[in-house]
Short mmCIF file of C-alpha atoms in Angstrom, two decimals:
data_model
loop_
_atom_site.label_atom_id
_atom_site.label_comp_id
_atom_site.label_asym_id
_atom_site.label_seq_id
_atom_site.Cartn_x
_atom_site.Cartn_y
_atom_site.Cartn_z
CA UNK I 1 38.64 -26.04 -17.33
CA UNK I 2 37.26 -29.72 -17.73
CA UNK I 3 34.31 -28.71 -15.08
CA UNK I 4 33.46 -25.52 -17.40
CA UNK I 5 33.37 -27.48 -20.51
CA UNK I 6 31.10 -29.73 -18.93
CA UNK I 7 28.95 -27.05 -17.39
CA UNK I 8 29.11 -25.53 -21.48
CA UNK I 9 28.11 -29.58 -22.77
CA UNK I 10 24.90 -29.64 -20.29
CA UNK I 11 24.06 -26.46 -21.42
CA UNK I 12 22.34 -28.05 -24.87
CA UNK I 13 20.06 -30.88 -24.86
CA UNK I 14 21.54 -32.29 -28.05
CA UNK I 15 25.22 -32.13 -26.22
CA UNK I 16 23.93 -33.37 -22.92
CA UNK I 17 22.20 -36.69 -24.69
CA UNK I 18 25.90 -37.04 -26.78
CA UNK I 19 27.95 -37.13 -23.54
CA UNK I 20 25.17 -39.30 -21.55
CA UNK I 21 25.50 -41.60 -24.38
CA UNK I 22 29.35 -41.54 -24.31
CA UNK I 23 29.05 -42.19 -20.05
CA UNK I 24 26.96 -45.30 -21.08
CA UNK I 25 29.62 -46.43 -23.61
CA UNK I 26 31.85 -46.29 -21.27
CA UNK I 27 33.62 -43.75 -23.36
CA UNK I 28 33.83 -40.97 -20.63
CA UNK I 29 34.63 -41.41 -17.23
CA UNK I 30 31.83 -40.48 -14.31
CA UNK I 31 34.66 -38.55 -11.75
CA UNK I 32 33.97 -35.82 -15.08
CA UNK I 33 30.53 -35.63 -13.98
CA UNK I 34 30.66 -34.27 -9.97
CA UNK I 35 27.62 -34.96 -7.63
CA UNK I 36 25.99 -32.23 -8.36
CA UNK I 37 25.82 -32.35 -12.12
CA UNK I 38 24.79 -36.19 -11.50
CA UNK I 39 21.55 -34.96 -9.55
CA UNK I 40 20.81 -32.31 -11.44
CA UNK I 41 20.51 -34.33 -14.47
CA UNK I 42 18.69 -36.91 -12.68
CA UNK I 43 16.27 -34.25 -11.67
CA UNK I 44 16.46 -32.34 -15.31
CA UNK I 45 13.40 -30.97 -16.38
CA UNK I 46 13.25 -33.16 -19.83
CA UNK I 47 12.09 -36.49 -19.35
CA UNK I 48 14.22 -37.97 -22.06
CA UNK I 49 17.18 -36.54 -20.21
CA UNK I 50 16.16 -37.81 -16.67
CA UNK I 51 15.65 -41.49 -18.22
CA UNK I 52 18.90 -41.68 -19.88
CA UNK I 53 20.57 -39.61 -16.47
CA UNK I 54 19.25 -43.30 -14.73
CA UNK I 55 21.46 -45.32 -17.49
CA UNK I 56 24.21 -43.34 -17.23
CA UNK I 57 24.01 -42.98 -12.87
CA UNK I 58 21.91 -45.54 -12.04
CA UNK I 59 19.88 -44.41 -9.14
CA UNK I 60 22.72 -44.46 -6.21
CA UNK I 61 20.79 -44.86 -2.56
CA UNK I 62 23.30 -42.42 -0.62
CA UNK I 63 23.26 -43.94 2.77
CA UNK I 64 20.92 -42.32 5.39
CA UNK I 65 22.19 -39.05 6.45
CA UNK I 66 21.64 -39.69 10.10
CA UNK I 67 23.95 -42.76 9.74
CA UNK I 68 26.94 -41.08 7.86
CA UNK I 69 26.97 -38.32 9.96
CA UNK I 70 26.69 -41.07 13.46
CA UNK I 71 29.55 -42.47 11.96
CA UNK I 72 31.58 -39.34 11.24
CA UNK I 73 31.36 -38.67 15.16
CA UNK I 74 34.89 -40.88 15.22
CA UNK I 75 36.36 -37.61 13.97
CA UNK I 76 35.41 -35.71 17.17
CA UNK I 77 38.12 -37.72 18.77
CA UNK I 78 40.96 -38.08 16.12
CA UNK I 79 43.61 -35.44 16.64
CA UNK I 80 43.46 -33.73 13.69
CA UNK I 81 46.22 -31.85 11.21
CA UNK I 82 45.50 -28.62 10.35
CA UNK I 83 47.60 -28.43 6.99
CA UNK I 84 46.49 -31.72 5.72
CA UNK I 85 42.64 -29.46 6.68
CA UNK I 86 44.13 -26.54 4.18
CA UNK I 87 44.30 -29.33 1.21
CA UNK I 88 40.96 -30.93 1.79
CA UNK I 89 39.47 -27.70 2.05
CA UNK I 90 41.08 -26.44 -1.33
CA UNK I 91 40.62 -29.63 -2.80
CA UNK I 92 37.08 -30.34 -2.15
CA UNK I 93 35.16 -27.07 -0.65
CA UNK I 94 37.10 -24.09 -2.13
CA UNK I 95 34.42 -24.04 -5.42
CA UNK I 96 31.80 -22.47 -3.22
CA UNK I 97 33.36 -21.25 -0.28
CA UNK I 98 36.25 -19.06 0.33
CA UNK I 99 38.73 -19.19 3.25
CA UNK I 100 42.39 -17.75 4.22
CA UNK I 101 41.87 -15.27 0.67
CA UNK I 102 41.27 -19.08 -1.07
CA UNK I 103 38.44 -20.17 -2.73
CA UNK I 104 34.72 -18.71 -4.26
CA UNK I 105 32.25 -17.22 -2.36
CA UNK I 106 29.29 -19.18 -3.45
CA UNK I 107 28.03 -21.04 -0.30
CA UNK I 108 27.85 -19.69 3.45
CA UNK I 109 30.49 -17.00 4.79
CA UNK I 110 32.85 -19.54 6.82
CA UNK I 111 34.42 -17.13 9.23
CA UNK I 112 34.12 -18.09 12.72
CA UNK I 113 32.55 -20.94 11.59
CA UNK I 114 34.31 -23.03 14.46
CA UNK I 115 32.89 -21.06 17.21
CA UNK I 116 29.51 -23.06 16.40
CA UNK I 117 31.21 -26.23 17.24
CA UNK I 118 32.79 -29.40 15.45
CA UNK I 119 30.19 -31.53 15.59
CA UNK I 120 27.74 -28.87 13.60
CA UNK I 121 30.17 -28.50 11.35
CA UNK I 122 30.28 -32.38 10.42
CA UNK I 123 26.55 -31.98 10.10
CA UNK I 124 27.20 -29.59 7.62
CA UNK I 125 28.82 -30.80 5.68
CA UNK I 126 27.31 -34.31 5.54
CA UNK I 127 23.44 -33.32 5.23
CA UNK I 128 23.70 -30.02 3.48
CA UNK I 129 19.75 -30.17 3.00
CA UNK I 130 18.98 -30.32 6.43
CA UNK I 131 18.26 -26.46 6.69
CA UNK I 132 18.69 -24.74 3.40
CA UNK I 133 19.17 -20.98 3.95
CA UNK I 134 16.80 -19.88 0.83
CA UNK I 135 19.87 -17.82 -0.44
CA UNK I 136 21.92 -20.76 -1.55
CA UNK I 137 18.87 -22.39 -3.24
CA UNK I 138 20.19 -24.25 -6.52
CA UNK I 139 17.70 -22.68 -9.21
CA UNK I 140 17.27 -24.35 -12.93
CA UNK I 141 16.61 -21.91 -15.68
CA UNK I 142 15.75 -23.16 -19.14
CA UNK I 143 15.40 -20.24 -22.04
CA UNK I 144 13.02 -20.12 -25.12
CA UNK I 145 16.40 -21.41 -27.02
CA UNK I 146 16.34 -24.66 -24.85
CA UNK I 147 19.77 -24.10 -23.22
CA UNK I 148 19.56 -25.24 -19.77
CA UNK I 149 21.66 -22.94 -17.09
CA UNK I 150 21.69 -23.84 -13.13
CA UNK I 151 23.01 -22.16 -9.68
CA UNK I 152 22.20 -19.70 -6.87
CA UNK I 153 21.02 -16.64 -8.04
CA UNK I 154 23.14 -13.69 -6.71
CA UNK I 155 21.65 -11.13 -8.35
CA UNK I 156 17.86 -9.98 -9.71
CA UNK I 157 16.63 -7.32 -11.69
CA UNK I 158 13.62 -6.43 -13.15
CA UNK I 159 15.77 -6.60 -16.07
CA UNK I 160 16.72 -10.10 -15.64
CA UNK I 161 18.99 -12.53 -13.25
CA UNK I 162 22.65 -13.84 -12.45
CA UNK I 163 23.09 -17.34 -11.43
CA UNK I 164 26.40 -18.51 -10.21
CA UNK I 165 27.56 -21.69 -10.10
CA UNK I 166 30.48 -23.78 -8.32
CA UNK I 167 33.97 -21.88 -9.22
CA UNK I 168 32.81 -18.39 -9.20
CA UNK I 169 31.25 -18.75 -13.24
CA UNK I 170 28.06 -16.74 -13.47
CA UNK I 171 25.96 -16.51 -16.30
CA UNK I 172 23.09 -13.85 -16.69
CA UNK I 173 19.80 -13.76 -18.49
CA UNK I 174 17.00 -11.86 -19.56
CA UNK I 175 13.68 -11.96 -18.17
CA UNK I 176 12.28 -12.26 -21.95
CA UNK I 177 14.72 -14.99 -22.35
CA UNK I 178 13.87 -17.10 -19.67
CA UNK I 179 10.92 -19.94 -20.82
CA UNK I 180 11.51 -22.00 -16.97
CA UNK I 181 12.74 -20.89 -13.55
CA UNK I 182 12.52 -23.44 -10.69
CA UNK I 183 14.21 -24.05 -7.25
CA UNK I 184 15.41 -27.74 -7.27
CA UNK I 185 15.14 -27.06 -3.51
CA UNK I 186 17.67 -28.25 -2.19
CA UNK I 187 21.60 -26.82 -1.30
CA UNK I 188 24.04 -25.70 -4.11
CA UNK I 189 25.94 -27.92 -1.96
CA UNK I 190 25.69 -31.31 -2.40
CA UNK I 191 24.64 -35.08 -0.55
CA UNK I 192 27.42 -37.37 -0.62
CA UNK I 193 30.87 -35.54 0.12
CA UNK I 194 31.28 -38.40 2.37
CA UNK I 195 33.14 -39.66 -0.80
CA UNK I 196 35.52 -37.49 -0.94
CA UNK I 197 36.02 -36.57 2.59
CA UNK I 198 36.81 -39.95 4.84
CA UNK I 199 36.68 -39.61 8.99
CA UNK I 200 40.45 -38.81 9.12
CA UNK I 201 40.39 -36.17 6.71
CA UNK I 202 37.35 -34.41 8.17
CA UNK I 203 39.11 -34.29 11.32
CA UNK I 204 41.47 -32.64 9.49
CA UNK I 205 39.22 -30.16 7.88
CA UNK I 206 37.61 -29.29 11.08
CA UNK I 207 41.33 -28.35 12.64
#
């Protein structure tokens, strides 16, 4: 529910400035405000939006890629616990992908995903942008109105498009509606889940 009405408060310029200014006041906490979001509204199409995105985020260097995922190898070795796996993937992966009848089906179908190996899968995870499969391509549509809507497009008409977004919410617009379409180009999943996910618990994840 929080994530939706934050999703609904981006949606308006006027509402997005209001809650950057309340981040900067220290008024609203940044765990709100996922990775994602963060990025996006570093990257937002309005200037005004992108400067005061830097006040409220700073501009965070994630560590190189390369080096997370070098030191992530540790979890090759760790023995790892297969229903302490179940949690982290419910907890932190189950808005885009779905598993065990669990979860969305945003991102990549997951199934016999360990056949490929648990070292790809680390990669995976860690640099999500390494080889984006044009399908999950996070798209930013803004519509004659101004209201600002973002995620992969599952669906595309002549009529108009669906975009869906991280827990299964979809919104769809008209083609007469729409002012701006881009592709951020980059992953509907994001950099950085090396935050959430530590060595122990990805060797969990992978089991």
């Amino acid at each position: 529910i929080r994530s939706e009405a934050v999703v609904t408060l981006l949606a308006c310029k006027s509402s997005t400035m209001l809650l950057l200014d309340e981040i900067v006041a220290g008024k609203f906490s940044l765990t709100n405000i996922g990775s994602a979001h963060q990025r996006w509204l570093q990257d937002h199409p309005d200037e005004q939006i992108r400067t005061d995105a830097g006040k409220a985020f700073g501009r965070p260097l994630l560590s190189s890629r390369a080096e997370v995922i070098q030191r992530y190898q540790a979890a090759l070795t760790k023995p790892g616990d297969a229903d302490r796996g179940r949690t982290v993937f419910r907890k932190v992966c189950s808005n885009c992908h779905r598993l065990e009848d669990h979860g969305h089906q945003l991102g990549k179908e997951l199934q016999g995903i360990g056949q490929r190996g648990a070292a790809t899968i680390i990669t995976n995870v860690l640099d999500p942008n390494r080889e984006v499969d044009p399908a999950y391509l996070n798209y930013t549509a803004v519509t004659t109105s101004g209201r600002v809507y973002s995620g992969v497009i599952v669906a595309e008409t002549a009529a108009g498009i669906t975009l869906q977004r991280a827990g299964g919410a979809s919104d769809t617009l008209r083609r007469d509606e729409i002012d701006q379409l881009r592709s951020t180009g980059q992953s509907i999943m994001p950099e950085g889940l090396e935050k959430e996910i530590d060595v122990a618990a990805m060797a969990d994840l992978i089991a």
